[in-house]
C-alpha angles and dihedrals in degrees: 000000000000089000089058090062094057124091112257134177121214120204124204111255119232110262092014093114094089093053091046090049088059090053092048091047091050093049093048093047091051092049091050090054094043096042120212094330115088110218120202088245098125113099138197106222125203130206095260126075112271094012102136140121130189116252112233119239092250092055090046090054091048091049091053092050094047093048092048092050094047091047089053088055095252128135119243124214121199109201116175113213134195115245092235116062135192117237089256092053090048090049091051091049093049094042093237135110124275091244088056090055090048089052091049089053092046094052092044098247092119118038117225140165125225116236107188104311095336134081123233121198125203112239092226090056091050092050091047091050089049091053092047091049091049091050090050091050092051090047091051090049091052091049092052095044116110128192107241123195118203088230095050123113110260091223090056090051091049090051091051090052092049091052091049092049091050091051092051092046091050090049091051091050091050091049091050091051093050095048 
């Protein structure tokens, strides 16, 4: 069981695509029959008669993701994590610096608990923050997007972009004032 807690990368095997296609086909067919709800109807089956156990929904979701990645010819890394992270681990996961994580904790954007002189962050909170940040980034991209016609005057397009940037900057300033 110790080996299961170590990080490991799995590479797709040459010629494995056909077998993986069968797995993908099976999973998709079952989902079509079950609808949007995932039933714990997948089973691990042993060699002996009656040796079976239902696969939990989380494991089913992981299996689907792994199979899809392997079928696409990509490697898959399984890296178990603790549920409490140091600020450096949280920074690595978010792709930011440790001082940025400390600032997020200080302003209350990222909940943390203090253990002695150090902060510990719950993995679920870090992942939720990451999702919120990603949603805000997509929203900002949508706000600054401008429909551009190939025939349109470049000065008109530049003006539309200036207006969009000003609107985003004003929104940021108003958020900063309310925080």
